[in-house]
Amino acid sequence: VLVNYCDAWEDLDEIQTRFLDALSWHSDAISEEDPGAKILKFWTSIERILRASPGDIDTRAAILSSNTVEEFARHSQRLEQAYRRGRNDVVHGNANRASESWYAEAVAASEEASMNVLFQYLYAIPQIRAHQGATDRKKLREWLKRLDDLAERYLRQLRVK
């Protein structure tokens, strides 16, 4: 992707552009001092990759962070807290970092999720491009649908246990 960026001078397809945009947000988050801003920037990185179609961002991130149903259960719970509570409380002004004990865990979970999503997406780019579809957006949606289907399969397995 980086070689293509240098060669094409910003004439990249949407699939590659999403990766570079997400990488930029992730890089900004790493150097950020404010924990609330870190959380927002890590999740913006994740959303840039996983928001090409409707779906649960934290669930998709949990799928990309997991190799087994058990790992998915752990990651899903942790990322749901980081995204739905942490990120949303920061965005909507409901968080006070001076008195909120969950900040450090939300930052760590958000950073780990962003890194996992970036690596898994970079690895998946050739597969995404190989999907049937007239546009990059349709190819991305197909890939995301496969993530959603896998999440649903894992959730069904967890309900049975």
Coordinates of N, CA, C and O in Angstrom, one line a residue:
V1 N 0.8 -1.2 0.0 CA 0.0 0.0 0.0 C 0.9 1.3 0.0 O 0.6 2.2 -0.7
L2 N 1.9 1.3 0.8 CA 2.8 2.4 0.9 C 3.5 2.6 -0.4 O 3.7 3.8 -0.8
V3 N 4.0 1.6 -1.0 CA 4.7 1.7 -2.3 C 3.7 2.2 -3.3 O 4.1 3.1 -4.1
N4 N 2.5 1.7 -3.4 CA 1.5 2.2 -4.3 C 1.2 3.7 -4.1 O 1.1 4.4 -5.0
Y5 N 1.2 4.1 -2.8 CA 0.9 5.5 -2.5 C 2.1 6.4 -3.1 O 1.8 7.4 -3.7
C6 N 3.3 5.9 -2.9 CA 4.4 6.7 -3.4 C 4.4 6.7 -4.9 O 4.7 7.7 -5.5
D7 N 4.1 5.6 -5.5 CA 4.1 5.5 -7.0 C 2.9 6.2 -7.6 O 3.0 6.9 -8.6
A8 N 1.8 6.2 -7.0 CA 0.5 6.8 -7.5 C 0.3 8.2 -7.1 O -0.6 8.9 -7.7
W9 N 1.0 8.7 -6.1 CA 0.8 10.0 -5.6 C -0.6 10.3 -5.4 O -1.2 11.2 -6.0
E10 N -1.2 9.6 -4.5 CA -2.6 9.8 -4.0 C -3.7 9.3 -5.0 O -4.8 9.7 -4.8
D11 N -3.3 8.6 -6.0 CA -4.3 8.1 -7.0 C -4.5 6.6 -6.6 O -4.4 5.7 -7.4
L12 N -5.0 6.4 -5.3 CA -5.2 5.1 -4.8 C -6.7 4.8 -4.9 O -7.5 5.7 -4.8
D13 N -7.0 3.5 -4.9 CA -8.4 3.1 -4.8 C -8.9 3.2 -3.3 O -8.1 3.5 -2.4
E14 N -10.2 3.1 -3.2 CA -10.8 3.3 -1.9 C -10.3 2.3 -0.8 O -10.1 2.7 0.3
I15 N -10.0 1.1 -1.2 CA -9.5 0.1 -0.3 C -8.2 0.5 0.3 O -8.0 0.4 1.5
Q16 N -7.3 1.0 -0.5 CA -6.0 1.4 0.0 C -6.1 2.7 0.7 O -5.4 2.9 1.8
T17 N -6.9 3.6 0.3 CA -7.1 4.9 0.9 C -7.6 4.8 2.3 O -7.1 5.5 3.3
R18 N -8.5 3.9 2.5 CA -9.0 3.6 3.9 C -7.9 3.2 4.8 O -7.9 3.6 6.0
F19 N -7.1 2.3 4.3 CA -6.0 1.8 5.2 C -5.1 3.0 5.6 O -4.7 3.2 6.7
L20 N -4.7 3.8 4.6 CA -3.8 5.0 4.9 C -4.4 6.0 5.8 O -3.8 6.5 6.7
D21 N -5.7 6.3 5.6 CA -6.5 7.2 6.5 C -6.5 6.6 7.9 O -6.3 7.3 8.9
A22 N -6.8 5.3 8.0 CA -6.8 4.7 9.4 C -5.5 4.7 10.0 O -5.4 4.9 11.2
L23 N -4.5 4.4 9.3 CA -3.1 4.4 9.8 C -2.7 5.8 10.3 O -2.1 6.0 11.4
S24 N -3.2 6.9 9.6 CA -2.9 8.2 10.1 C -3.6 8.5 11.4 O -3.0 9.1 12.3
W25 N -4.9 8.1 11.5 CA -5.6 8.3 12.8 C -4.9 7.5 13.9 O -4.8 8.0 15.0
H26 N -4.5 6.3 13.6 CA -3.8 5.5 14.7 C -2.5 6.2 15.1 O -2.3 6.3 16.3
S27 N -1.8 6.7 14.1 CA -0.5 7.4 14.5 C -0.8 8.6 15.3 O 0.0 8.9 16.3
D28 N -1.8 9.4 15.0 CA -2.2 10.5 15.8 C -2.5 10.1 17.2 O -2.2 10.8 18.1
A29 N -3.2 9.0 17.3 CA -3.7 8.6 18.7 C -2.5 8.2 19.5 O -2.4 8.5 20.7
I30 N -1.5 7.5 18.9 CA -0.3 7.1 19.7 C 0.4 8.3 20.3 O 0.9 8.2 21.4
S31 N 0.5 9.4 19.5 CA 1.3 10.5 20.0 C 0.4 11.5 20.9 O 0.9 12.5 21.4
E32 N -0.9 11.2 21.0 CA -1.8 12.1 21.7 C -1.6 11.9 23.2 O -1.4 10.8 23.7
E33 N -1.6 13.0 23.9 CA -1.4 13.0 25.4 C -2.8 12.8 26.1 O -2.8 12.1 27.1
D34 N -3.8 13.4 25.6 CA -5.1 13.3 26.3 C -5.8 12.0 26.1 O -6.0 11.5 25.0
P35 N -6.1 11.3 27.2 CA -6.7 9.9 27.1 C -8.0 9.9 26.3 O -8.3 9.0 25.5
G36 N -8.8 10.9 26.5 CA -10.1 11.0 25.8 C -9.9 11.1 24.3 O -10.5 10.4 23.4
A37 N -8.9 12.0 23.9 CA -8.6 12.2 22.5 C -8.0 10.9 21.9 O -8.2 10.5 20.7
K38 N -7.2 10.2 22.7 CA -6.6 8.9 22.2 C -7.7 7.9 21.9 O -7.7 7.3 20.8
I39 N -8.7 7.8 22.8 CA -9.8 6.9 22.6 C -10.5 7.2 21.3 O -10.8 6.4 20.4
L40 N -10.8 8.5 21.1 CA -11.5 8.9 19.9 C -10.7 8.7 18.6 O -11.3 8.2 17.6
K41 N -9.5 8.9 18.6 CA -8.6 8.8 17.4 C -8.4 7.3 17.1 O -8.5 6.9 15.9
F42 N -8.3 6.4 18.1 CA -8.2 5.0 17.9 C -9.5 4.5 17.2 O -9.4 3.7 16.3
W43 N -10.6 4.9 17.8 CA -11.9 4.4 17.2 C -12.2 5.0 15.9 O -12.8 4.4 15.0
T44 N -11.7 6.2 15.6 CA -11.8 6.8 14.3 C -11.0 6.0 13.3 O -11.5 5.7 12.1
S45 N -9.9 5.5 13.7 CA -9.1 4.7 12.8 C -9.8 3.4 12.5 O -9.9 3.0 11.3
I46 N -10.4 2.8 13.5 CA -11.2 1.5 13.3 C -12.4 1.8 12.5 O -12.7 1.0 11.5
E47 N -13.1 2.9 12.7 CA -14.3 3.2 11.9 C -14.0 3.4 10.5 O -14.8 3.1 9.6
R48 N -12.8 4.0 10.2 CA -12.5 4.3 8.8 C -12.4 3.0 8.0 O -12.7 3.0 6.8
I49 N -12.0 1.9 8.6 CA -11.9 0.7 7.9 C -13.2 -0.1 8.0 O -13.7 -0.7 7.0
L50 N -13.9 -0.1 9.1 CA -15.0 -1.0 9.3 C -16.4 -0.3 9.1 O -17.4 -1.0 9.3
R51 N -16.5 0.9 8.7 CA -17.8 1.6 8.6 C -18.2 1.8 7.1 O -18.9 2.7 6.8
A52 N -17.8 0.9 6.2 CA -18.3 1.0 4.8 C -19.7 0.5 4.6 O -20.3 0.7 3.6
S53 N -20.2 -0.1 5.6 CA -21.6 -0.5 5.6 C -22.1 -0.6 7.1 O -21.3 -0.7 8.0
P54 N -23.5 -0.5 7.3 CA -24.0 -0.6 8.6 C -23.6 -1.9 9.3 O -23.5 -2.9 8.7
G55 N -23.3 -1.8 10.6 CA -22.9 -2.9 11.4 C -22.3 -2.5 12.7 O -22.0 -1.3 12.9
D56 N -22.1 -3.4 13.6 CA -21.5 -3.1 14.9 C -20.0 -3.0 14.8 O -19.3 -4.0 14.6
I57 N -19.5 -1.8 15.0 CA -18.0 -1.6 14.8 C -17.3 -2.4 15.9 O -16.3 -3.1 15.5
D58 N -17.7 -2.4 17.1 CA -17.0 -3.1 18.2 C -17.0 -4.6 17.9 O -16.0 -5.3 18.2
T59 N -18.1 -5.1 17.4 CA -18.2 -6.6 17.1 C -17.3 -6.9 16.0 O -16.6 -8.0 16.0
R60 N -17.2 -6.1 14.9 CA -16.3 -6.4 13.8 C -14.9 -6.3 14.3 O -14.0 -7.1 13.9
A61 N -14.5 -5.4 15.1 CA -13.2 -5.3 15.7 C -12.9 -6.5 16.5 O -11.7 -7.0 16.5
A62 N -13.8 -7.0 17.3 CA -13.6 -8.2 18.1 C -13.4 -9.4 17.2 O -12.5 -10.2 17.5
I63 N -14.1 -9.5 16.1 CA -13.8 -10.6 15.1 C -12.4 -10.6 14.6 O -11.7 -11.6 14.6
L64 N -12.0 -9.4 14.2 CA -10.6 -9.2 13.7 C -9.5 -9.4 14.7 O -8.4 -9.6 14.4
S65 N -9.9 -9.4 16.0 CA -8.9 -9.5 17.1 C -8.9 -11.0 17.6 O -8.2 -11.3 18.6
S66 N -9.7 -11.9 17.0 CA -10.0 -13.2 17.6 C -9.7 -14.3 16.6 O -9.9 -14.2 15.4
N67 N -9.2 -15.4 17.2 CA -9.0 -16.6 16.4 C -10.0 -17.7 16.8 O -10.1 -18.7 16.0
T68 N -10.6 -17.6 17.9 CA -11.5 -18.6 18.4 C -12.8 -18.0 19.0 O -12.8 -16.8 19.2
V69 N -13.8 -18.8 19.2 CA -15.1 -18.3 19.8 C -14.8 -17.7 21.2 O -15.3 -16.7 21.6
E70 N -13.9 -18.4 22.0 CA -13.6 -17.9 23.3 C -12.9 -16.6 23.3 O -13.2 -15.7 24.1
E71 N -12.0 -16.4 22.4 CA -11.3 -15.1 22.2 C -12.3 -14.1 21.8 O -12.3 -12.9 22.3
F72 N -13.2 -14.4 20.9 CA -14.2 -13.5 20.5 C -15.1 -13.0 21.7 O -15.4 -11.8 21.8
A73 N -15.5 -13.9 22.5 CA -16.3 -13.6 23.7 C -15.5 -12.6 24.6 O -16.1 -11.6 25.0
R74 N -14.3 -12.8 24.8 CA -13.5 -11.9 25.7 C -13.3 -10.5 25.0 O -13.6 -9.5 25.6
H75 N -12.9 -10.6 23.7 CA -12.7 -9.3 23.0 C -14.0 -8.5 22.8 O -14.0 -7.3 22.9
S76 N -15.0 -9.2 22.5 CA -16.3 -8.6 22.3 C -16.8 -7.8 23.5 O -17.2 -6.6 23.4
Q77 N -16.7 -8.4 24.7 CA -17.1 -7.7 25.9 C -16.2 -6.5 26.2 O -16.6 -5.4 26.5
R78 N -14.9 -6.7 26.0 CA -13.9 -5.6 26.3 C -14.1 -4.5 25.3 O -14.1 -3.3 25.7
L79 N -14.3 -4.8 24.1 CA -14.4 -3.7 23.1 C -15.7 -3.0 23.1 O -15.9 -1.8 22.8
E80 N -16.8 -3.8 23.5 CA -18.1 -3.1 23.7 C -18.0 -2.1 24.8 O -18.5 -0.9 24.6
Q81 N -17.3 -2.4 25.9 CA -17.1 -1.4 26.9 C -16.3 -0.2 26.4 O -16.6 1.0 26.7
A82 N -15.2 -0.5 25.7 CA -14.3 0.6 25.2 C -15.0 1.5 24.2 O -14.9 2.7 24.2
Y83 N -15.9 0.9 23.3 CA -16.5 1.7 22.3 C -17.8 2.3 22.8 O -18.0 3.5 22.7
R84 N -18.7 1.5 23.2 CA -20.0 2.0 23.6 C -20.1 2.8 24.8 O -20.9 3.7 24.9
R85 N -19.2 2.5 25.8 CA -19.2 3.3 27.0 C -18.1 4.4 26.8 O -18.3 5.6 26.9
G86 N -16.8 3.9 26.6 CA -15.7 4.8 26.6 C -15.8 5.9 25.5 O -15.8 7.1 25.8
R87 N -15.8 5.4 24.3 CA -15.8 6.4 23.2 C -17.1 7.3 23.2 O -17.0 8.5 23.1
N88 N -18.2 6.7 23.4 CA -19.5 7.4 23.4 C -19.5 8.4 24.6 O -20.0 9.5 24.4
D89 N -19.0 8.0 25.8 CA -19.0 9.0 26.9 C -18.1 10.2 26.6 O -18.4 11.3 27.0
V90 N -17.0 9.9 26.0 CA -16.1 11.0 25.6 C -16.7 11.9 24.6 O -16.7 13.1 24.8
V91 N -17.3 11.3 23.6 CA -17.9 12.1 22.5 C -19.1 13.0 23.0 O -19.2 14.2 22.7
H92 N -19.9 12.4 23.9 CA -21.1 13.1 24.3 C -20.9 13.9 25.6 O -21.9 14.3 26.2
G93 N -19.7 14.0 26.1 CA -19.4 14.8 27.3 C -19.8 14.2 28.6 O -20.0 14.9 29.6
N94 N -20.0 12.9 28.6 CA -20.4 12.2 29.8 C -19.2 11.6 30.6 O -19.5 11.0 31.6
A95 N -18.0 11.9 30.2 CA -16.8 11.3 30.9 C -16.0 12.4 31.6 O -15.9 13.5 31.0
N96 N -15.6 12.1 32.8 CA -14.7 13.0 33.5 C -13.4 12.2 33.8 O -13.4 11.4 34.7
R97 N -12.4 12.4 33.1 CA -11.2 11.6 33.2 C -10.5 11.7 34.6 O -9.8 10.8 35.0
A98 N -10.8 12.7 35.3 CA -10.3 12.8 36.7 C -10.9 11.8 37.6 O -10.3 11.4 38.6
S99 N -12.2 11.4 37.4 CA -12.8 10.5 38.3 C -13.3 9.2 37.7 O -13.9 8.4 38.4
E100 N -13.0 9.0 36.4 CA -13.5 7.7 35.7 C -12.3 6.7 35.8 O -11.3 6.9 35.2
S101 N -12.6 5.6 36.4 CA -11.6 4.6 36.5 C -11.4 3.8 35.3 O -10.3 3.1 35.1
W102 N -12.3 3.8 34.3 CA -12.2 3.0 33.1 C -11.4 3.6 32.0 O -11.1 2.9 31.0
Y103 N -10.9 4.8 32.2 CA -10.2 5.5 31.1 C -9.0 4.7 30.7 O -8.8 4.5 29.5
A104 N -8.1 4.2 31.6 CA -6.9 3.5 31.2 C -7.2 2.2 30.5 O -6.6 1.9 29.4
E105 N -8.2 1.5 30.9 CA -8.6 0.2 30.2 C -9.2 0.5 28.8 O -8.9 -0.2 27.9
A106 N -10.0 1.6 28.7 CA -10.5 2.0 27.4 C -9.4 2.4 26.4 O -9.5 2.0 25.3
V107 N -8.4 3.1 26.9 CA -7.3 3.5 26.0 C -6.6 2.2 25.6 O -6.3 2.1 24.4
A108 N -6.3 1.3 26.5 CA -5.5 0.1 26.1 C -6.3 -0.8 25.2 O -5.8 -1.2 24.2
A109 N -7.6 -1.0 25.4 CA -8.4 -1.8 24.6 C -8.6 -1.1 23.2 O -8.6 -1.8 22.2
S110 N -8.7 0.2 23.2 CA -8.9 0.9 21.9 C -7.7 0.8 21.0 O -7.7 0.6 19.8
E111 N -6.5 1.0 21.7 CA -5.2 0.9 20.9 C -5.0 -0.5 20.4 O -4.6 -0.7 19.2
E112 N -5.2 -1.5 21.2 CA -5.1 -2.9 20.8 C -6.0 -3.2 19.6 O -5.6 -3.8 18.6
A113 N -7.3 -2.8 19.7 CA -8.3 -3.0 18.7 C -7.9 -2.3 17.4 O -7.9 -2.9 16.3
S114 N -7.4 -1.1 17.5 CA -7.0 -0.3 16.3 C -5.8 -1.0 15.6 O -5.8 -1.2 14.4
M115 N -4.9 -1.5 16.4 CA -3.7 -2.2 15.8 C -4.1 -3.5 15.1 O -3.7 -3.8 14.0
N116 N -5.0 -4.2 15.8 CA -5.4 -5.5 15.2 C -6.2 -5.3 13.9 O -6.0 -6.0 12.9
V117 N -7.1 -4.3 13.9 CA -7.9 -4.0 12.7 C -7.0 -3.6 11.6 O -7.1 -4.1 10.4
L118 N -6.0 -2.7 11.8 CA -5.1 -2.3 10.8 C -4.3 -3.5 10.2 O -4.2 -3.6 9.0
F119 N -3.8 -4.3 11.1 CA -3.0 -5.5 10.6 C -3.9 -6.4 9.8 O -3.5 -6.9 8.7
Q120 N -5.0 -6.8 10.3 CA -5.9 -7.7 9.7 C -6.4 -7.2 8.3 O -6.6 -7.9 7.4
Y121 N -6.7 -5.9 8.3 CA -7.2 -5.3 7.1 C -6.1 -5.3 6.0 O -6.3 -5.6 4.8
L122 N -4.9 -4.9 6.4 CA -3.8 -4.9 5.5 C -3.6 -6.3 4.9 O -3.4 -6.5 3.7
Y123 N -3.7 -7.3 5.8 CA -3.5 -8.7 5.3 C -4.7 -9.1 4.4 O -4.5 -9.9 3.4
A124 N -5.9 -8.5 4.6 CA -7.1 -8.9 3.8 C -7.2 -8.2 2.5 O -8.1 -8.5 1.7
I125 N -6.4 -7.1 2.3 CA -6.6 -6.3 1.1 C -6.6 -7.1 -0.2 O -7.5 -7.0 -1.0
P126 N -5.7 -8.1 -0.4 CA -5.8 -8.9 -1.6 C -7.1 -9.7 -1.7 O -7.7 -9.8 -2.8
Q127 N -7.6 -10.2 -0.6 CA -8.9 -11.0 -0.6 C -10.0 -10.0 -0.9 O -11.0 -10.4 -1.6
I128 N -10.0 -8.8 -0.3 CA -11.1 -7.9 -0.6 C -11.1 -7.5 -2.1 O -12.2 -7.5 -2.7
R129 N -10.0 -7.2 -2.6 CA -9.9 -6.9 -4.0 C -10.4 -8.0 -4.9 O -10.9 -7.8 -6.0
A130 N -10.2 -9.3 -4.5 CA -10.7 -10.4 -5.3 C -12.2 -10.7 -5.2 O -12.7 -11.4 -6.0
H131 N -12.9 -10.0 -4.3 CA -14.3 -10.2 -4.2 C -15.0 -9.7 -5.5 O -14.5 -8.8 -6.2
Q132 N -16.1 -10.4 -5.8 CA -16.9 -10.0 -6.9 C -17.6 -8.6 -6.6 O -18.1 -8.5 -5.5
G133 N -17.6 -7.7 -7.5 CA -18.2 -6.4 -7.2 C -17.7 -5.4 -8.2 O -16.5 -5.4 -8.5
A134 N -18.6 -4.6 -8.6 CA -18.2 -3.6 -9.6 C -17.4 -2.4 -9.0 O -16.6 -1.8 -9.7
T135 N -17.6 -2.2 -7.7 CA -16.9 -1.0 -7.1 C -16.1 -1.5 -5.9 O -16.4 -2.5 -5.3
D136 N -15.2 -0.7 -5.5 CA -14.4 -1.0 -4.2 C -15.4 -1.0 -3.0 O -15.2 -1.8 -2.1
R137 N -16.4 -0.1 -3.0 CA -17.3 -0.1 -1.9 C -18.1 -1.4 -1.8 O -18.3 -1.9 -0.7
K138 N -18.5 -1.9 -2.9 CA -19.2 -3.2 -2.9 C -18.3 -4.3 -2.4 O -18.7 -5.2 -1.7
K139 N -17.0 -4.3 -2.8 CA -16.1 -5.3 -2.3 C -15.9 -5.2 -0.8 O -15.8 -6.2 -0.1
L140 N -15.8 -4.0 -0.3 CA -15.6 -3.8 1.1 C -16.9 -4.2 1.9 O -16.7 -4.9 2.9
R141 N -18.0 -3.9 1.3 CA -19.3 -4.4 2.0 C -19.4 -5.9 2.0 O -19.8 -6.5 3.0
E142 N -18.9 -6.6 1.0 CA -18.9 -8.0 0.9 C -18.0 -8.6 2.0 O -18.3 -9.5 2.7
W143 N -16.8 -8.0 2.2 CA -15.9 -8.4 3.2 C -16.4 -8.2 4.6 O -16.4 -9.1 5.5
L144 N -17.1 -7.0 4.8 CA -17.7 -6.7 6.1 C -18.9 -7.7 6.4 O -19.1 -8.1 7.5
K145 N -19.6 -8.1 5.3 CA -20.7 -9.0 5.5 C -20.1 -10.4 6.0 O -20.7 -11.0 6.9
R146 N -19.0 -10.7 5.5 CA -18.4 -12.0 5.9 C -17.9 -11.9 7.4 O -18.1 -12.9 8.1
L147 N -17.4 -10.7 7.8 CA -17.1 -10.5 9.2 C -18.4 -10.6 10.1 O -18.4 -11.3 11.1
D148 N -19.4 -10.0 9.6 CA -20.7 -10.0 10.3 C -21.3 -11.4 10.4 O -21.8 -11.8 11.5
D149 N -21.2 -12.2 9.3 CA -21.6 -13.6 9.3 C -20.8 -14.4 10.3 O -21.4 -15.2 11.1
L150 N -19.5 -14.2 10.4 CA -18.7 -15.0 11.3 C -19.0 -14.6 12.7 O -19.1 -15.4 13.6
A151 N -19.3 -13.3 13.0 CA -19.7 -12.9 14.3 C -21.0 -13.5 14.7 O -21.1 -14.0 15.9
E152 N -21.9 -13.6 13.8 CA -23.2 -14.2 14.1 C -23.1 -15.7 14.4 O -23.7 -16.2 15.4
R153 N -22.2 -16.3 13.7 CA -21.9 -17.8 13.9 C -21.3 -17.9 15.3 O -21.7 -18.8 16.1
Y154 N -20.4 -17.1 15.7 CA -19.7 -17.2 17.0 C -20.8 -16.9 18.1 O -20.8 -17.6 19.1
L155 N -21.6 -15.9 17.9 CA -22.6 -15.6 18.9 C -23.6 -16.7 19.1 O -24.0 -17.0 20.2
R156 N -24.0 -17.4 18.0 CA -24.9 -18.6 18.2 C -24.2 -19.6 19.0 O -24.8 -20.3 19.8
Q157 N -22.9 -19.9 18.7 CA -22.2 -20.9 19.4 C -22.1 -20.5 20.9 O -22.2 -21.4 21.8
L158 N -21.9 -19.3 21.2 CA -21.8 -18.8 22.6 C -23.2 -19.0 23.3 O -23.2 -19.3 24.5
R159 N -24.3 -18.8 22.6 CA -25.6 -19.0 23.2 C -25.9 -20.4 23.6 O -26.6 -20.7 24.5
V160 N -25.3 -21.3 22.8 CA -25.5 -22.8 23.0 C -24.8 -23.2 24.2 O -25.2 -24.1 24.9
K161 N -23.6 -22.6 24.5 CA -22.8 -23.1 25.6 C -23.3 -22.8 26.9 O -24.1 -22.2 27.4

